[in-house]
Short mmCIF file of C-alpha atoms in Angstrom, two decimals:
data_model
loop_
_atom_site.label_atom_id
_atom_site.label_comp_id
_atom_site.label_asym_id
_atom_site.label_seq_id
_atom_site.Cartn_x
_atom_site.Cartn_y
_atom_site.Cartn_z
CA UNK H 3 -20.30 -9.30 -7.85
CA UNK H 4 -19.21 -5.90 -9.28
CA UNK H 5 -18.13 -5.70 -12.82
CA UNK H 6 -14.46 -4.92 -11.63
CA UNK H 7 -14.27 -7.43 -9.02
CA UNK H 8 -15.58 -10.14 -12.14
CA UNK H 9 -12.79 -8.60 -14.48
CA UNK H 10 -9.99 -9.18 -11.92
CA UNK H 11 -10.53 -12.71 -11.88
CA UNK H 12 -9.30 -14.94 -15.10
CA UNK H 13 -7.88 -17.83 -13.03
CA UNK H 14 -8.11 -18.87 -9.50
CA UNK H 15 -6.99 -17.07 -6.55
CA UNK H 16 -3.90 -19.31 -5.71
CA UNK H 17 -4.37 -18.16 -2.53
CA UNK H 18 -7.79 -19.24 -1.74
CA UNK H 19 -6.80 -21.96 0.10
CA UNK H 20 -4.85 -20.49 2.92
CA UNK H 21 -7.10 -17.51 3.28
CA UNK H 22 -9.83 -20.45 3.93
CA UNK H 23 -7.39 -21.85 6.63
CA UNK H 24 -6.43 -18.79 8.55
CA UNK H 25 -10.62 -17.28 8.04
CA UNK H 26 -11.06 -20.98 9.82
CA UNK H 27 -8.32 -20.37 12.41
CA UNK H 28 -6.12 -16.92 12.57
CA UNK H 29 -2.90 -18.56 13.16
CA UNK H 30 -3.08 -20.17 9.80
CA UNK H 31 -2.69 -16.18 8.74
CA UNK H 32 0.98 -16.08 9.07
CA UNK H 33 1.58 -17.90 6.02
CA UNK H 34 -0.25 -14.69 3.94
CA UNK H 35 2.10 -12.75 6.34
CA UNK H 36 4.82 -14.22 5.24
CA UNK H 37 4.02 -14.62 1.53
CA UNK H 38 2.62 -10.69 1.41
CA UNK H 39 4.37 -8.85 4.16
CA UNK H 40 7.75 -7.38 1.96
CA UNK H 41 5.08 -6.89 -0.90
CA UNK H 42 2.91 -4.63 1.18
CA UNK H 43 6.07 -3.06 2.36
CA UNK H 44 7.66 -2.10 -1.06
CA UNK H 45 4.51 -0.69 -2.15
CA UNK H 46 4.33 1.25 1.19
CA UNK H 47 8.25 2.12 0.59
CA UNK H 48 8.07 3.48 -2.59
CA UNK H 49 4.77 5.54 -2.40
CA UNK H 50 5.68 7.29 1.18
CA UNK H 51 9.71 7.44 0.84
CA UNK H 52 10.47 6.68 4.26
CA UNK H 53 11.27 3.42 6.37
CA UNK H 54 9.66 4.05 9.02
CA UNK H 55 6.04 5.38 7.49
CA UNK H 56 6.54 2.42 5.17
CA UNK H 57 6.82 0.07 8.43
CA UNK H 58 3.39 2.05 9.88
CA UNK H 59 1.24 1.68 7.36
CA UNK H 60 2.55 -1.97 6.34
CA UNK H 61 1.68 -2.82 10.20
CA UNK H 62 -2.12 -1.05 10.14
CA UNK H 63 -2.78 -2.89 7.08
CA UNK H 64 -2.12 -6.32 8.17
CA UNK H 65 -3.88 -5.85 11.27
CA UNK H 66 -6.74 -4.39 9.23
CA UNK H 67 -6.51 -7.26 6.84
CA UNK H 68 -6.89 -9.85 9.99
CA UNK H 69 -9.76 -8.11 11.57
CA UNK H 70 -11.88 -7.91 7.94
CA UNK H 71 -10.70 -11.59 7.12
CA UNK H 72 -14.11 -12.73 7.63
CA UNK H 73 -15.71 -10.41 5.27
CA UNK H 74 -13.06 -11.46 2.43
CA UNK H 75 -15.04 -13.55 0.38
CA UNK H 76 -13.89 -15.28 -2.88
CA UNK H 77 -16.47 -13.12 -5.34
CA UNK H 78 -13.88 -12.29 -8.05
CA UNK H 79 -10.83 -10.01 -7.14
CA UNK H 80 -7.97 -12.07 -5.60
CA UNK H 81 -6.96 -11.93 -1.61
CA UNK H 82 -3.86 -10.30 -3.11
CA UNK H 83 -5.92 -6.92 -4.62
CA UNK H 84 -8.63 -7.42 -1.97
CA UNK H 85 -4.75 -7.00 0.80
CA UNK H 86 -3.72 -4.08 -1.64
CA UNK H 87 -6.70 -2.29 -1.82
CA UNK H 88 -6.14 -2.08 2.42
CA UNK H 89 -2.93 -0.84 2.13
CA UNK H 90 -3.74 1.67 -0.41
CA UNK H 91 -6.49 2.64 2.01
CA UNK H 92 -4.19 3.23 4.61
CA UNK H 93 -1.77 4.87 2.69
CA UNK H 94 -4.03 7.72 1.47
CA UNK H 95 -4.56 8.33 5.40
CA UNK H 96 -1.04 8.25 5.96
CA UNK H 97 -0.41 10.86 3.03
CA UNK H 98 -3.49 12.96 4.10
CA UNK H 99 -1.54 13.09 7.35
CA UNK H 100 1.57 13.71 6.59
CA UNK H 101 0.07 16.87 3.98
CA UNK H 102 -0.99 18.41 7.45
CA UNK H 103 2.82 18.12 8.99
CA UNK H 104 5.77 17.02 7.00
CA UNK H 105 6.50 16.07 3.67
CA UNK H 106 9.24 13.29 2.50
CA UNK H 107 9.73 12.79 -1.13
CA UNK H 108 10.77 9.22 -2.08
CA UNK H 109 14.08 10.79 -3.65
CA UNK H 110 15.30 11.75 -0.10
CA UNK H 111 14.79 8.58 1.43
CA UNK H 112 18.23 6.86 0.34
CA UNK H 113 17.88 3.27 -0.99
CA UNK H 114 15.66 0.40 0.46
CA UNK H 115 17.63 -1.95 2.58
CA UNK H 116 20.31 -3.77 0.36
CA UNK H 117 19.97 -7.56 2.34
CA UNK H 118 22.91 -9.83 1.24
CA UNK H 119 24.46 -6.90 -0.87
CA UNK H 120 24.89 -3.92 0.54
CA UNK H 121 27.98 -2.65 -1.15
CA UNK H 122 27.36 -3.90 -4.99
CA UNK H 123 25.90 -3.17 -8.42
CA UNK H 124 26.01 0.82 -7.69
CA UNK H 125 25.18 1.38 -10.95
CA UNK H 126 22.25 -0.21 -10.51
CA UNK H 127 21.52 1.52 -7.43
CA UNK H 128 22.19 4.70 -9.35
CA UNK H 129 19.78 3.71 -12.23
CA UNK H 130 17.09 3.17 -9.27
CA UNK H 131 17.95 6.83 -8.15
CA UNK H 132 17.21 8.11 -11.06
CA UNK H 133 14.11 5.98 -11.82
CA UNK H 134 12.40 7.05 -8.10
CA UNK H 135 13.34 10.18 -8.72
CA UNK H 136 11.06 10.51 -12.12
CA UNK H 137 8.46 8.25 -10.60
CA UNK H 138 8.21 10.86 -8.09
CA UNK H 139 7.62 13.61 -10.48
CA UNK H 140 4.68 11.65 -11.57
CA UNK H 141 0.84 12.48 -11.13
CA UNK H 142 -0.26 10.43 -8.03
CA UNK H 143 -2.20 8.00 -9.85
CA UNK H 144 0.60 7.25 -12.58
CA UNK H 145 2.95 6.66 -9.53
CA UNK H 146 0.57 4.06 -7.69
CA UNK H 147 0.21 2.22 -11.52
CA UNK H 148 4.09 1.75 -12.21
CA UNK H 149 4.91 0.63 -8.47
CA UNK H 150 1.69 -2.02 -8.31
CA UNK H 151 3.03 -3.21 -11.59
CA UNK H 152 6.59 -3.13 -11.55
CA UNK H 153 7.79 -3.30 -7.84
CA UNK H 154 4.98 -6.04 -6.91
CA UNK H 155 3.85 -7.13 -10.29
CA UNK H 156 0.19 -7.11 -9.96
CA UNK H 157 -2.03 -6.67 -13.55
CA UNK H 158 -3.62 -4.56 -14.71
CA UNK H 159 -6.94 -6.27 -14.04
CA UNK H 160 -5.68 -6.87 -9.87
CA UNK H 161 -4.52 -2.86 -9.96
CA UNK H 162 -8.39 -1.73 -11.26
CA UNK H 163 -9.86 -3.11 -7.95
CA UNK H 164 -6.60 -1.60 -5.68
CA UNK H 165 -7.64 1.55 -7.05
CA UNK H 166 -11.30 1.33 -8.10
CA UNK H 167 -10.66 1.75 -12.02
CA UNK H 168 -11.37 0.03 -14.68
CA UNK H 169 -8.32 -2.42 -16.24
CA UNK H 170 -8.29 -0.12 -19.53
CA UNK H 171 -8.09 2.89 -17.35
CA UNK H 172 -5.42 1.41 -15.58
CA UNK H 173 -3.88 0.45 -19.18
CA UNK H 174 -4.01 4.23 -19.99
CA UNK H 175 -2.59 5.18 -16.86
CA UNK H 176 0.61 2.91 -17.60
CA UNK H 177 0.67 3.82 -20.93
CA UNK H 178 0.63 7.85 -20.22
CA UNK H 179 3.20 6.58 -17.45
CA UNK H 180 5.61 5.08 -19.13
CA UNK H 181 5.13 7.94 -21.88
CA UNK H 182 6.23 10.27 -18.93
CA UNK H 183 9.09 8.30 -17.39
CA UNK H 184 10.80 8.24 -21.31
CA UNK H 185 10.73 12.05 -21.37
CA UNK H 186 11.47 12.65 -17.38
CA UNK H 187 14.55 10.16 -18.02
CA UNK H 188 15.54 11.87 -21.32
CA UNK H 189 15.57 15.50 -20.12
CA UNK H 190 17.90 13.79 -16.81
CA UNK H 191 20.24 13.01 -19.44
CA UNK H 192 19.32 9.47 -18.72
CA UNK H 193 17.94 6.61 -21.46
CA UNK H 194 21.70 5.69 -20.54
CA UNK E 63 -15.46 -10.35 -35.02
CA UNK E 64 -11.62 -9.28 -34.00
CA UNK E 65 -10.82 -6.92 -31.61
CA UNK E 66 -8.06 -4.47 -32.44
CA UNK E 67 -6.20 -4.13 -29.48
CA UNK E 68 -5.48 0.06 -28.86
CA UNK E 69 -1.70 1.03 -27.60
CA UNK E 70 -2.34 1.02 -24.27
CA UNK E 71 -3.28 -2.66 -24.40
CA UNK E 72 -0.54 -3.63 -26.97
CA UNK E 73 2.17 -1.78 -24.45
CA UNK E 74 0.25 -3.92 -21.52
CA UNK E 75 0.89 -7.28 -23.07
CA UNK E 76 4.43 -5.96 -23.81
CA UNK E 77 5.21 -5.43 -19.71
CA UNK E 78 3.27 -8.64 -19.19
CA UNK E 79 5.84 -10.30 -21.16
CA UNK E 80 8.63 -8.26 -19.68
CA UNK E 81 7.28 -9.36 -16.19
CA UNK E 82 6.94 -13.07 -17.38
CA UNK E 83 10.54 -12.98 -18.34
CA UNK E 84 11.23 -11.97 -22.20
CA UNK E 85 13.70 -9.41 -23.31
CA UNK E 86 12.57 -6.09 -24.28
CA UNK E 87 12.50 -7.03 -27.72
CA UNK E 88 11.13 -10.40 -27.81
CA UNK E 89 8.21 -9.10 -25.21
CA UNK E 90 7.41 -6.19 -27.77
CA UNK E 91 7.60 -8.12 -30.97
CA UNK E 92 5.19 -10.60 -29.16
CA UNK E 93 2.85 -7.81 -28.32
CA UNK E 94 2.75 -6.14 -31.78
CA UNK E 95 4.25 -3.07 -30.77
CA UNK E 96 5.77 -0.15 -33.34
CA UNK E 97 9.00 1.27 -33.04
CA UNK E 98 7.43 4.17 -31.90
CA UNK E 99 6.16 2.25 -28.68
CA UNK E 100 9.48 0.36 -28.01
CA UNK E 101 11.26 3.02 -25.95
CA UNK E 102 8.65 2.72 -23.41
CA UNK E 103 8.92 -1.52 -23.56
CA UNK E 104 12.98 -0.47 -22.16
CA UNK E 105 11.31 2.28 -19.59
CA UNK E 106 9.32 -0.55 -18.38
CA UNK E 107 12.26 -3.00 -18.27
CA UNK E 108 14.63 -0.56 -16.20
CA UNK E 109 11.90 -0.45 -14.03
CA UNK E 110 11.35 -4.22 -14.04
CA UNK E 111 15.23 -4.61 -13.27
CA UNK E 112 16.06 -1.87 -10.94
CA UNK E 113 13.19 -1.37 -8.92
CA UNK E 114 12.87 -4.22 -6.40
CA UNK E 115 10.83 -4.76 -3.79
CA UNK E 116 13.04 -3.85 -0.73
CA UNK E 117 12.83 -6.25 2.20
CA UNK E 118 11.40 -5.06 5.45
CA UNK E 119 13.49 -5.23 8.06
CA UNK E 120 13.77 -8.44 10.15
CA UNK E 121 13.26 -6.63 13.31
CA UNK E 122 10.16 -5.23 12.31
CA UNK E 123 8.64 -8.63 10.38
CA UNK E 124 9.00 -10.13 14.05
CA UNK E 125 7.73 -7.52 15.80
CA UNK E 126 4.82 -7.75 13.79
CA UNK E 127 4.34 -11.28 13.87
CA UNK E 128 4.22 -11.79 17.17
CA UNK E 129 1.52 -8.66 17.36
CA UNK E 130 -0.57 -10.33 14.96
CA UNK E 131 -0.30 -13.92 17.11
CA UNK E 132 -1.21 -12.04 19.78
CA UNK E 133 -4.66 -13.56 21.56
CA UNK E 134 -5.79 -9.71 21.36
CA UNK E 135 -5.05 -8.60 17.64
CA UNK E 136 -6.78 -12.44 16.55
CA UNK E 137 -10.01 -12.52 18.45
CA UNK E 138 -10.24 -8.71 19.81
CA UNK E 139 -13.65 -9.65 21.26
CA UNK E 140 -13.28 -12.87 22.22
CA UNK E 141 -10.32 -11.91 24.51
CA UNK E 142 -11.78 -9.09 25.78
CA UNK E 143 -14.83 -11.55 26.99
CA UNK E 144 -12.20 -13.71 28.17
CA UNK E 145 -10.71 -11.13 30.62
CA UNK E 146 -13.46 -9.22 32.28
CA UNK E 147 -10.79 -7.84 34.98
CA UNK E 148 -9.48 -5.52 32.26
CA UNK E 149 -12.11 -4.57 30.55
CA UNK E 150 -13.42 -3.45 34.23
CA UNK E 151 -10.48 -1.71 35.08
CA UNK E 152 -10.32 0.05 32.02
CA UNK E 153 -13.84 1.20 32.04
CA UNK E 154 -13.10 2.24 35.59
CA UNK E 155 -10.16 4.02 34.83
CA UNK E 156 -12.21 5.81 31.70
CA UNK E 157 -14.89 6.80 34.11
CA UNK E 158 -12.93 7.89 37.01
CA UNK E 159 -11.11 10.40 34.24
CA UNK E 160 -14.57 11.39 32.57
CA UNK E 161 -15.27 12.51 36.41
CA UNK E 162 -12.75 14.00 37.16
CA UNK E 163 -12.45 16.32 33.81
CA UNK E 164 -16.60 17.30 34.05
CA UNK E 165 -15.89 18.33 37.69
CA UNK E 166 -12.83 20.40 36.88
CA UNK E 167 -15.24 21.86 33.82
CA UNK E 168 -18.03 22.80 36.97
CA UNK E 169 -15.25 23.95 39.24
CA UNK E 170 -14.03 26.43 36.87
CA UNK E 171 -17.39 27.44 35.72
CA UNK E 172 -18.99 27.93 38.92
CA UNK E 173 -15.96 30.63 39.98
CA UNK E 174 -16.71 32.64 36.94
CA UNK E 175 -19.78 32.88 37.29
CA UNK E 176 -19.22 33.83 41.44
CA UNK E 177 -16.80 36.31 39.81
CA UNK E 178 -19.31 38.25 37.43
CA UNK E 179 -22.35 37.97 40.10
CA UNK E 180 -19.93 40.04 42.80
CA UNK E 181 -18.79 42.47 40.03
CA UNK E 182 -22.52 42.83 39.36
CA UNK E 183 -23.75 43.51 42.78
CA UNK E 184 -20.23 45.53 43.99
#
């Protein structure tokens, strides 16, 4: 078990059990669907800036995820990391990609889908604006940090293994974040 | 022996807070932090607050669905050993265009090189 792998782990994967049902039979996999699928997506969402890419790379990871079920075994990081760490896979193939044709910053790609609400709180959806548009100013690693931990909530300990660092680099990285977001926000004439 | 936690940490019990719930304040009180630190504890709750995780679309959460109930996308090799006629008329249809392409590639070769032998012997 590798040192980061036994350092994301302080209390059971809560979803051990159905990743032991749907290893045992595949259709028991639409429950982690279900559970992960808008999770996967948001992260997707905010790190490509586009609907569609977003919808891509959310489909190759859960297809990925079902064909390496097998090889998921429970020796420290939780199924949740072990899902990220696919979609961060495919996302740095999908933004290797897109560097050789097009480019869409996450500022031009108008606000995720509103559900129940689409015509409210639009000064919240003006305070999101301005957030996305200083996480995209961010260094790329900085930017992967604040959406694993604020858009789908992950630690700092499940973010080490999405990303292959260490939790107190991953500490840094939010700190230095955060640090950068104040001053990006402040110079916008934001900190409103 | 006590571990004195550096600011990163501090500020990462402070969000951990946030994301369990607390105010701003209460989380960074909780987590030891100095004033100096506390601007960051309300960066970290605007982001906690405004950016949500934004639904997929229904369209698409079916769409995949039903892909990944799909006979093919559960058991790839399984199915494939279930249904012989396609993987036969796939390989077939693979071969027949392998063919076809390597005797283009001889077709073209062999009239260049009858085109440079009569320039040759003109």
């Amino acid at each position: 078990m590798s040192d980061r792998a036994l350092a994301a782990r302080t209390a059971p994967d809560p979803d051990l059990a159905d990743v032991r049902a749907a290893q045992a039979d595949r259709a028991a996999f639409a429950t982690l669907y279900r559970r992960y699928l808008d999770p996967v997506y948001g992260y997707c969402f905010y790190l490509l800036g586009d609907h569609h890419d977003a919808e891509d790379v959310t489909e190759r990871t859960f297809l990925a995820a079902m064909a390496a079920l097998d090889r998921f075994r429970d020796t420290g990081s939780t199924f949740r990391s072990w899902l990220f760490r696919i979609a961060h896979n495919q996302l740095a193939n999908a933004l290797r990609s897109r560097s050789r044709h097009r480019t869409a910053p996450l500022t031009a790609a108008g606000d995720p889908p509103s559900g129940d609400d689409p015509a409210g709180h639009a000064d919240r959806a003006d305070e999101a604006r301005r957030l996305r548009s200083a996480i995209s100013r961010l260094p790329d690693d900085r930017r992967q940090v604040v959406v694993l931990r604020f858009v789908d909530g992950l630690s700092a300990r499940e973010i080490g293994v999405v990303l292959d660092r260490s939790p107190a680099a991953v500490r840094v990285l939010q700190h230095r974040a955060l640090r950068d977001l104040a001053r990006l926000l402040d110079e916008d004439g934001g900190g409103r | 022996m006590t571990h004195t936690l550096s600011p990163a940490e501090r500020l990462d019990r402070a969000v951990d807070g946030l994301l369990d719930g607390l105010s701003p304040s209460v989380a960074s009180a909780a987590a030891g932090l100095d004033a100096a630190m506390r601007p960051l504890v309300a960066v970290a709750a605007g982001l906690r607050s405004s950016l949500v995780v934004p639904p997929a679309s229904s369209r698409f959460e079916a769409r995949l669905g039903t892909r990944l109930a799909s006979p093919a996308e559960r058991d790839p090799i399984g199915w494939a050993l279930r249904h012989p006629g396609r993987l036969i008329v796939t390989g077939a249809v693979g071969s027949a265009v392998g063919v076809g392409v390597t005797a283009y590639a001889v077709w073209r070769s062999s009239r260049r090189a009858g085109a440079a032998h009569r320039l040759l012997h003109r």
